[in-house]
Tab-separated table of C-alpha atoms in Angstrom:
chain	number	residue	atom	x	y	z
E	1	MET	CA	69.130	-70.342	-20.759
E	2	LYS	CA	66.109	-68.379	-19.305
E	3	ASN	CA	63.214	-66.887	-21.291
E	4	ALA	CA	65.207	-67.167	-24.534
E	5	TYR	CA	62.216	-67.119	-26.843
E	6	PHE	CA	59.341	-64.858	-27.825
E	7	GLY	CA	56.853	-67.638	-28.742
E	8	GLN	CA	58.716	-69.678	-31.255
E	9	TYR	CA	61.214	-66.786	-32.092
E	10	GLY	CA	64.564	-65.985	-30.697
E	11	GLY	CA	66.971	-68.599	-29.180
E	12	ARG	CA	70.602	-69.116	-29.476
E	13	TYR	CA	71.813	-70.632	-32.733
E	14	VAL	CA	75.641	-70.000	-32.384
E	15	PRO	CA	78.926	-71.924	-32.269
E	16	GLU	CA	79.713	-73.708	-29.039
E	17	THR	CA	82.581	-71.299	-28.421
E	18	LEU	CA	80.271	-68.400	-27.875
E	19	ILE	CA	77.867	-70.079	-25.439
E	20	PRO	CA	79.959	-69.181	-22.291
E	21	ALA	CA	80.211	-65.481	-23.388
E	22	LEU	CA	76.396	-65.423	-23.918
E	23	GLU	CA	75.855	-67.047	-20.503
E	24	GLU	CA	78.189	-64.510	-18.910
E	25	LEU	CA	76.322	-61.628	-20.648
E	26	GLU	CA	73.029	-62.952	-19.556
E	27	GLU	CA	74.121	-63.222	-15.972
E	28	ALA	CA	75.640	-59.741	-15.988
E	29	HIS	CA	72.454	-58.345	-17.461
E	30	GLU	CA	70.263	-59.869	-14.832
E	31	LYS	CA	72.591	-58.898	-12.030
E	32	TYR	CA	73.244	-55.302	-13.002
E	33	SER	CA	69.726	-54.507	-14.252
E	34	LYS	CA	68.755	-54.651	-10.594
E	35	ASP	CA	71.929	-53.140	-9.224
E	36	PRO	CA	71.295	-49.552	-7.871
E	37	ASP	CA	74.785	-48.340	-8.506
E	38	PHE	CA	74.604	-49.563	-12.145
E	39	ILE	CA	71.166	-48.055	-12.748
E	40	ASP	CA	72.300	-44.751	-11.181
E	41	GLU	CA	75.376	-44.561	-13.456
E	42	TYR	CA	73.380	-45.421	-16.525
E	43	GLN	CA	70.550	-42.972	-15.746
E	44	GLY	CA	73.073	-40.304	-14.898
E	45	LEU	CA	74.760	-40.816	-18.304
E	46	LEU	CA	71.391	-40.705	-20.121
E	47	LYS	CA	70.585	-37.367	-18.446
E	48	ASP	CA	73.773	-35.424	-18.462
E	49	TYR	CA	75.777	-37.085	-21.343
E	50	CYS	CA	73.024	-37.966	-23.842
E	51	GLY	CA	70.603	-35.117	-23.048
E	52	ARG	CA	67.616	-37.109	-22.081
E	53	PRO	CA	64.668	-36.934	-21.743
E	54	THR	CA	64.223	-35.997	-25.417
E	55	PRO	CA	61.292	-33.817	-26.223
E	56	LEU	CA	57.921	-35.049	-27.470
E	57	TYR	CA	57.233	-32.373	-29.943
E	58	PHE	CA	53.797	-31.463	-31.460
E	59	ALA	CA	54.349	-31.120	-35.269
E	60	GLU	CA	51.634	-28.438	-35.865
E	61	ARG	CA	52.400	-27.548	-39.455
E	62	PHE	CA	52.877	-31.255	-40.446
E	63	THR	CA	49.512	-32.075	-38.590
E	64	GLU	CA	47.685	-29.148	-40.484
E	65	TYR	CA	49.015	-30.113	-43.802
E	66	LEU	CA	47.836	-33.794	-43.436
E	67	ASN	CA	44.538	-32.709	-41.948
E	68	GLY	CA	44.234	-35.793	-39.792
E	69	PRO	CA	45.219	-36.765	-36.249
E	70	LYS	CA	47.419	-34.647	-34.041
E	71	ILE	CA	50.979	-35.804	-34.782
E	72	TYR	CA	53.752	-35.827	-32.104
E	73	LEU	CA	57.318	-36.634	-32.932
E	74	LYS	CA	59.578	-38.319	-30.309
E	75	ARG	CA	62.857	-36.475	-30.837
E	76	GLU	CA	65.424	-39.170	-30.531
E	77	ASP	CA	67.315	-37.219	-33.141
E	78	LEU	CA	68.219	-34.711	-30.411
E	79	ASN	CA	70.237	-37.343	-28.526
E	80	HIS	CA	73.972	-36.942	-28.278
E	81	THR	CA	75.415	-38.510	-31.491
E	82	GLY	CA	72.154	-37.911	-33.284
E	83	ALA	CA	70.044	-41.097	-32.808
E	84	HIS	CA	68.598	-43.482	-30.302
E	85	LYS	CA	71.455	-45.777	-30.716
E	86	ILE	CA	73.442	-44.081	-27.855
E	87	ASN	CA	70.948	-45.511	-25.316
E	88	ASN	CA	71.904	-49.024	-26.055
E	89	ALA	CA	75.672	-48.387	-26.733
E	90	LEU	CA	76.202	-46.711	-23.442
E	91	GLY	CA	74.325	-49.518	-21.598
E	92	GLN	CA	76.271	-52.200	-23.102
E	93	VAL	CA	79.659	-50.567	-22.742
E	94	LEU	CA	78.800	-50.155	-18.961
E	95	LEU	CA	78.021	-53.847	-18.881
E	96	ALA	CA	81.317	-54.564	-20.606
E	97	LYS	CA	83.190	-52.551	-18.004
E	98	ARG	CA	81.541	-54.460	-15.225
E	99	MET	CA	82.542	-57.752	-16.900
E	100	ASN	CA	86.171	-56.483	-17.241
E	101	LYS	CA	86.138	-56.693	-21.046
E	102	LYS	CA	88.923	-54.358	-22.480
E	103	ARG	CA	88.045	-54.574	-26.145
E	104	ILE	CA	84.716	-53.394	-27.814
E	105	ILE	CA	83.607	-54.455	-31.228
E	106	ALA	CA	80.417	-53.536	-33.108
E	107	GLU	CA	78.871	-53.637	-36.581
E	108	THR	CA	76.982	-50.748	-38.172
E	109	GLY	CA	74.913	-49.995	-41.220
E	110	ALA	CA	73.944	-46.329	-41.337
E	111	GLY	CA	76.834	-45.616	-39.033
E	112	GLN	CA	74.784	-44.269	-36.159
E	113	HIS	CA	75.326	-47.355	-34.010
E	114	GLY	CA	79.007	-47.237	-34.951
E	115	VAL	CA	79.356	-43.661	-33.883
E	116	ALA	CA	77.344	-44.344	-30.603
E	117	THR	CA	79.651	-47.275	-29.792
E	118	ALA	CA	82.864	-45.512	-30.636
E	119	THR	CA	81.516	-42.588	-28.336
E	120	ALA	CA	80.767	-44.825	-25.485
E	121	ALA	CA	84.201	-46.644	-25.952
E	122	ALA	CA	85.983	-43.229	-25.967
E	123	ARG	CA	84.057	-42.051	-22.867
E	124	PHE	CA	85.391	-45.167	-21.047
E	125	GLY	CA	88.884	-45.399	-22.663
E	126	LEU	CA	88.340	-48.728	-24.288
E	127	GLU	CA	89.666	-50.046	-27.536
E	128	CYS	CA	86.930	-50.079	-30.213
E	129	ILE	CA	86.648	-51.884	-33.684
E	130	VAL	CA	83.663	-51.309	-35.915
E	131	TYR	CA	82.820	-53.527	-38.879
E	132	MET	CA	81.029	-51.914	-41.827
E	133	GLY	CA	80.099	-52.930	-45.260
E	134	ALA	CA	82.102	-51.236	-48.009
E	135	GLU	CA	78.834	-49.993	-49.657
E	136	ASP	CA	77.675	-48.447	-46.360
E	137	ILE	CA	81.091	-46.787	-45.873
E	138	ARG	CA	80.619	-45.151	-49.255
E	139	ARG	CA	77.108	-44.025	-48.296
E	140	GLN	CA	77.871	-42.867	-44.766
E	141	ALA	CA	81.337	-41.302	-45.164
E	142	LEU	CA	80.674	-38.600	-42.603
E	143	ASN	CA	79.906	-41.124	-39.871
E	144	VAL	CA	82.932	-43.107	-40.835
E	145	TYR	CA	84.986	-40.046	-40.371
E	146	LYS	CA	83.417	-39.453	-36.881
E	147	MET	CA	84.186	-42.957	-35.697
E	148	ARG	CA	87.832	-42.565	-36.705
E	149	MET	CA	87.993	-39.170	-34.853
E	150	LEU	CA	86.602	-40.925	-31.834
E	151	GLY	CA	89.414	-43.369	-31.857
E	152	ALA	CA	87.649	-46.421	-33.410
E	153	LYS	CA	89.095	-48.583	-36.133
E	154	VAL	CA	86.654	-49.057	-38.866
E	155	VAL	CA	87.081	-52.335	-40.823
E	156	PRO	CA	85.530	-52.396	-44.321
E	157	VAL	CA	83.779	-55.596	-45.301
E	158	TYR	CA	83.782	-56.473	-49.029
E	159	SER	CA	81.803	-59.636	-49.188
E	160	GLY	CA	78.193	-60.159	-50.497
E	161	SER	CA	76.184	-57.002	-50.634
E	162	GLN	CA	78.742	-55.054	-48.571
E	163	THR	CA	76.166	-53.916	-46.133
E	164	LEU	CA	74.980	-54.607	-42.674
E	165	LYS	CA	74.469	-58.432	-42.952
E	166	GLU	CA	78.061	-58.904	-44.017
E	167	ALA	CA	79.304	-56.605	-41.376
E	168	ILE	CA	77.450	-58.671	-38.713
E	169	ASN	CA	79.016	-61.865	-40.081
E	170	ASP	CA	82.540	-60.362	-39.703
E	171	ALA	CA	81.885	-59.038	-36.273
E	172	ILE	CA	80.779	-62.492	-35.129
E	173	ARG	CA	83.907	-64.082	-36.649
E	174	ASP	CA	86.010	-61.556	-34.613
E	175	TRP	CA	84.062	-62.316	-31.419
E	176	VAL	CA	84.512	-66.028	-31.816
E	177	THR	CA	88.301	-65.414	-32.073
E	178	ASN	CA	88.622	-62.977	-29.235
E	179	VAL	CA	85.698	-63.809	-26.917
E	180	GLU	CA	87.806	-63.833	-23.673
E	181	ASN	CA	88.604	-60.176	-23.630
E	182	THR	CA	85.963	-58.725	-26.083
E	183	HIS	CA	82.352	-57.671	-25.761
E	184	TYR	CA	80.293	-57.396	-28.984
E	185	VAL	CA	77.908	-54.463	-28.798
E	186	ILE	CA	75.079	-55.578	-31.065
E	187	GLY	CA	73.052	-52.490	-32.325
E	188	SER	CA	69.555	-53.765	-32.651
E	189	VAL	CA	67.075	-56.172	-31.124
E	190	VAL	CA	68.550	-59.080	-33.276
E	191	GLY	CA	71.115	-61.721	-32.561
E	192	PRO	CA	71.242	-64.669	-30.106
E	193	HIS	CA	69.617	-64.564	-26.636
E	194	PRO	CA	70.059	-62.394	-24.525
E	195	TYR	CA	70.850	-59.684	-26.969
E	196	PRO	CA	67.260	-58.902	-28.146
E	197	LYS	CA	66.145	-58.461	-24.519
E	198	ILE	CA	69.177	-56.404	-23.516
E	199	VAL	CA	68.899	-53.919	-26.415
E	200	ARG	CA	65.138	-53.768	-25.781
E	201	ASP	CA	65.766	-53.002	-22.036
E	202	PHE	CA	68.171	-50.288	-22.891
E	203	GLN	CA	65.910	-48.738	-25.504
E	204	ARG	CA	62.571	-48.818	-23.571
E	205	VAL	CA	63.486	-45.493	-22.169
E	206	ILE	CA	62.027	-44.025	-25.354
E	207	GLY	CA	58.618	-45.533	-24.729
E	208	ASP	CA	58.708	-44.932	-20.900
E	209	GLU	CA	59.399	-41.249	-21.545
E	210	SER	CA	56.742	-40.932	-24.356
E	211	LYS	CA	53.996	-42.317	-22.167
E	212	ASN	CA	54.646	-39.883	-19.351
E	213	GLN	CA	54.987	-36.959	-21.866
E	214	ILE	CA	51.879	-37.703	-23.804
E	215	LEU	CA	49.847	-38.123	-20.606
E	216	GLU	CA	51.104	-34.747	-19.465
E	217	LYS	CA	50.424	-33.011	-22.777
E	218	GLU	CA	47.067	-34.746	-23.779
E	219	GLY	CA	45.871	-36.537	-20.615
E	220	ARG	CA	45.539	-39.788	-22.489
E	221	LEU	CA	47.554	-42.327	-24.362
E	222	PRO	CA	48.017	-41.981	-28.170
E	223	ASP	CA	45.840	-43.921	-30.630
E	224	TYR	CA	48.760	-44.782	-33.050
E	225	ILE	CA	52.481	-45.145	-32.508
E	226	VAL	CA	54.555	-45.411	-35.747
E	227	ALA	CA	58.289	-46.299	-36.074
E	228	CYS	CA	60.607	-47.572	-38.811
E	229	VAL	CA	61.823	-51.166	-38.644
E	230	GLY	CA	65.095	-52.561	-39.872
E	231	GLY	CA	66.373	-54.814	-37.108
E	232	GLY	CA	63.819	-52.940	-34.978
E	233	SER	CA	65.518	-51.271	-31.970
E	234	ASN	CA	63.926	-47.910	-32.102
E	235	ALA	CA	60.439	-49.488	-32.765
E	236	MET	CA	60.832	-51.952	-29.989
E	237	GLY	CA	62.028	-49.227	-27.688
E	238	ILE	CA	58.900	-47.142	-28.041
E	239	PHE	CA	56.465	-50.049	-28.439
E	240	TYR	CA	57.458	-52.065	-25.484
E	241	PRO	CA	55.956	-49.942	-22.592
E	242	PHE	CA	52.674	-49.854	-24.583
E	243	ILE	CA	52.239	-53.512	-25.376
E	244	GLU	CA	49.623	-54.081	-22.701
E	245	ASP	CA	47.699	-50.958	-23.649
E	246	LYS	CA	45.606	-52.696	-26.239
E	247	ASP	CA	43.847	-49.572	-27.453
E	248	VAL	CA	47.106	-48.188	-28.782
E	249	GLU	CA	47.937	-49.434	-32.367
E	250	LEU	CA	51.549	-50.197	-32.860
E	251	ILE	CA	52.721	-49.747	-36.422
E	252	GLY	CA	56.085	-50.800	-37.688
E	253	VAL	CA	57.308	-49.499	-41.132
E	254	GLU	CA	59.650	-51.562	-43.130
E	255	ALA	CA	61.626	-50.567	-46.216
E	256	ALA	CA	59.913	-51.657	-49.434
E	257	GLY	CA	62.950	-50.230	-51.318
E	258	LYS	CA	62.295	-50.180	-55.096
E	259	GLY	CA	58.999	-51.950	-54.534
E	260	LEU	CA	58.077	-55.404	-53.078
E	261	GLU	CA	57.426	-56.719	-56.547
E	262	THR	CA	60.926	-56.073	-57.732
E	263	GLY	CA	62.538	-58.191	-54.924
E	264	GLN	CA	64.712	-55.257	-54.064
E	265	HIS	CA	63.540	-54.412	-50.634
E	266	ALA	CA	64.212	-55.048	-46.885
E	267	ALA	CA	60.696	-55.915	-45.709
E	268	SER	CA	61.382	-59.170	-43.798
E	269	LEU	CA	57.933	-59.299	-41.949
E	270	THR	CA	55.963	-58.198	-44.956
E	271	ALA	CA	57.599	-60.503	-47.498
E	272	GLY	CA	59.973	-62.920	-45.604
E	273	LYS	CA	59.731	-66.474	-44.174
E	274	ILE	CA	60.607	-67.978	-40.939
E	275	GLY	CA	64.281	-68.887	-40.644
E	276	VAL	CA	67.608	-68.428	-38.684
E	277	LEU	CA	70.010	-65.472	-39.119
E	278	HIS	CA	72.809	-64.180	-36.978
E	279	GLY	CA	71.980	-66.603	-34.053
E	280	SER	CA	68.192	-66.297	-33.638
E	281	LYS	CA	64.932	-67.506	-35.311
E	282	SER	CA	62.782	-64.802	-36.934
E	283	TYR	CA	61.341	-63.692	-40.165
E	284	VAL	CA	64.037	-63.558	-42.758
E	285	LEU	CA	64.339	-62.733	-46.464
E	286	GLN	CA	65.004	-65.981	-48.299
E	287	ASP	CA	65.159	-67.243	-51.835
E	288	GLU	CA	63.432	-70.498	-53.027
E	289	ASP	CA	66.327	-72.614	-51.714
E	290	GLY	CA	66.165	-71.104	-48.287
E	291	GLN	CA	69.343	-69.008	-48.791
E	292	ILE	CA	69.418	-65.552	-47.249
E	293	GLN	CA	68.353	-63.015	-49.897
E	294	LEU	CA	70.138	-59.768	-50.265
E	295	ALA	CA	68.119	-56.794	-48.732
E	296	TYR	CA	67.982	-53.394	-50.409
E	297	SER	CA	66.934	-49.963	-49.120
E	298	ILE	CA	68.016	-46.437	-49.827
E	299	SER	CA	68.414	-46.241	-45.978
E	300	ALA	CA	71.542	-48.003	-44.762
E	301	GLY	CA	70.044	-48.522	-41.380
E	302	LEU	CA	67.086	-50.557	-42.750
E	303	ASP	CA	69.126	-52.501	-45.302
E	304	TYR	CA	69.054	-55.799	-43.380
E	305	PRO	CA	67.402	-59.127	-44.451
E	306	GLY	CA	66.069	-59.981	-40.884
E	307	VAL	CA	64.224	-58.599	-37.955
E	308	GLY	CA	64.233	-58.821	-34.217
E	309	PRO	CA	62.628	-61.989	-32.952
E	310	GLU	CA	60.147	-60.020	-30.637
E	311	HIS	CA	58.790	-58.064	-33.637
E	312	SER	CA	58.168	-61.511	-35.251
E	313	TYR	CA	56.177	-62.469	-32.167
E	314	LEU	CA	54.207	-59.323	-32.168
E	315	HIS	CA	53.404	-59.766	-35.873
E	316	ASP	CA	52.045	-63.232	-35.459
E	317	GLU	CA	50.087	-62.279	-32.356
E	318	LYS	CA	48.658	-59.355	-34.360
E	319	ARG	CA	49.624	-56.926	-31.456
E	320	ALA	CA	51.527	-54.832	-33.919
E	321	GLN	CA	51.037	-54.386	-37.657
E	322	TYR	CA	53.858	-54.098	-40.110
E	323	VAL	CA	53.581	-52.115	-43.394
E	324	SER	CA	56.132	-50.997	-45.872
E	325	ILE	CA	57.139	-47.780	-47.642
E	326	THR	CA	59.193	-47.468	-50.813
E	327	ASP	CA	62.387	-45.398	-51.323
E	328	GLU	CA	60.492	-42.757	-53.198
E	329	GLU	CA	57.756	-42.382	-50.558
E	330	ALA	CA	60.463	-42.089	-47.887
E	331	LEU	CA	62.188	-39.477	-49.876
E	332	GLN	CA	59.013	-37.516	-50.063
E	333	GLY	CA	58.611	-37.820	-46.187
E	334	PHE	CA	62.238	-36.624	-45.914
E	335	GLU	CA	61.441	-33.457	-47.991
E	336	LEU	CA	58.048	-32.697	-46.514
E	337	LEU	CA	59.101	-32.787	-42.832
E	338	THR	CA	62.148	-30.748	-43.568
E	339	LYS	CA	60.013	-28.113	-45.389
E	340	LEU	CA	57.165	-27.948	-42.913
E	341	GLU	CA	58.825	-28.370	-39.548
E	342	GLY	CA	62.596	-27.462	-40.147
E	343	ILE	CA	63.566	-30.924	-39.032
E	344	ILE	CA	65.733	-33.042	-41.367
E	345	PRO	CA	65.014	-36.656	-40.550
E	346	ALA	CA	67.209	-39.608	-41.175
E	347	PHE	CA	66.212	-41.767	-44.193
E	348	GLU	CA	65.279	-44.489	-41.626
E	349	SER	CA	62.844	-42.207	-39.858
E	350	SER	CA	61.552	-40.895	-43.138
E	351	HIS	CA	59.851	-44.154	-43.743
E	352	ALA	CA	57.693	-43.637	-40.629
E	353	ILE	CA	56.982	-40.027	-41.654
E	354	ALA	CA	55.897	-41.245	-45.197
E	355	TYR	CA	53.476	-43.732	-43.658
E	356	ALA	CA	51.898	-40.941	-41.667
E	357	MET	CA	51.550	-38.982	-44.859
E	358	LYS	CA	49.779	-41.910	-46.481
E	359	VAL	CA	47.216	-42.762	-43.808
E	360	ALA	CA	46.729	-39.461	-41.675
E	361	PRO	CA	44.381	-37.790	-44.091
E	362	SER	CA	41.870	-40.529	-43.849
E	363	LEU	CA	41.944	-40.626	-39.930
E	364	ASP	CA	39.866	-38.674	-37.487
E	365	LYS	CA	41.145	-35.422	-36.268
E	366	ASP	CA	40.414	-36.249	-32.636
E	367	LYS	CA	42.988	-39.119	-32.770
E	368	ILE	CA	46.610	-38.843	-31.636
E	369	MET	CA	49.543	-40.257	-33.473
E	370	MET	CA	53.173	-40.518	-32.130
E	371	ILE	CA	56.079	-41.035	-34.509
E	372	ASN	CA	59.468	-42.066	-33.260
E	373	LEU	CA	62.028	-39.847	-35.063
E	374	SER	CA	64.809	-42.273	-34.500
E	375	GLY	CA	67.688	-40.138	-35.906
E	376	ARG	CA	68.688	-36.889	-37.716
E	377	GLY	CA	69.313	-36.698	-41.432
E	378	ASP	CA	72.756	-34.981	-41.316
E	379	LYS	CA	74.329	-38.254	-42.392
E	380	ASP	CA	71.918	-38.676	-45.310
E	381	VAL	CA	72.107	-35.136	-46.785
E	382	ASP	CA	75.113	-35.848	-49.114
E	383	SER	CA	73.265	-39.015	-50.457
E	384	TYR	CA	70.202	-36.861	-51.016
E	385	ARG	CA	72.194	-34.217	-52.740
E	386	LYS	CA	73.683	-36.707	-55.192
E	387	LEU	CA	70.156	-37.858	-56.187
E	388	GLY	CA	69.764	-34.534	-58.026
E	389	ARG	CA	66.125	-34.059	-56.985
E	390	GLU	CA	64.818	-30.522	-57.153
E	391	VAL	CA	64.617	-28.783	-53.887
E	392	ILE	CA	60.976	-28.201	-53.204
E	393	GLU	CA	59.919	-24.593	-52.890
């Protein structure tokens, strides 16, 4: 097991039956990440199938309204399937093909990872099973419909909070049973080694592109990079190429839900403790007895009681700071960006937008802030409509 930890975080806390599959996956990742044919096929799909590079857009009216730093949006919402998730799904399905796996399974919260995985499986003609909490199925009915159109079987999970944590539990059970012919496409930088590194490597294209684009537009690196954090894949994707650029502040925004003081939130780094969840060691929401605490967020994609181990390392090393935004603040971000820029962000991304709204007015105008707009809000419009909020004029 090579380089399985980020400091004390990460590792491989899984049943013995899964160790051979993880070792096979680690070996395949190491081999094909250096293979020119694999790289060419993956890069070709990103360009011609996903629509990359995604734009880095100067949000002029949003910047003027906040009267602070220049704000750029990395438009991952413009990817095929509507979010950054497709970068990783395509990469992992390509790996699965190289490993001769005939069956793909995945879990999903907001549905974007499920749609991306179902899309990649359809593209390569593979069977696809997606596990999804019953509560998330209710919240994300449109994405469930899309997955079924793409040929995936969506399996509802009724245990616990009926959200992402339980969906992962059932996906792992399936994997243990069918490990010989099945590849489990984990959707975030979580899970046992080597998943956090694999997902990060397939998502770093966000940061690599952003660095080139901001140098072209501004001639220098940004002062702040802001991204929402649930498991943390979009944040790690844009953070990773900037980690050695110490003058760039990396800011992850967790979901404070109904407020940290209520206990109904998903802020693992802000309010969690070190523990083990879904095969790796990281910061985890726990009760006084060390049991996993239910997470809550209006955003299905952030509604998870853990976080990727590399984020825990960056948190402890103080290389990145992690803050939190409530549901109400995120909704205000959702509404303001829609009104000012004509861009409807996902509830997940709205947390990063809301953090910018909170701090930008106090920052110098000669600074530059980049926000990773991880996904578009089509999937959340129905949930927003049911809240009955007055549409702002």
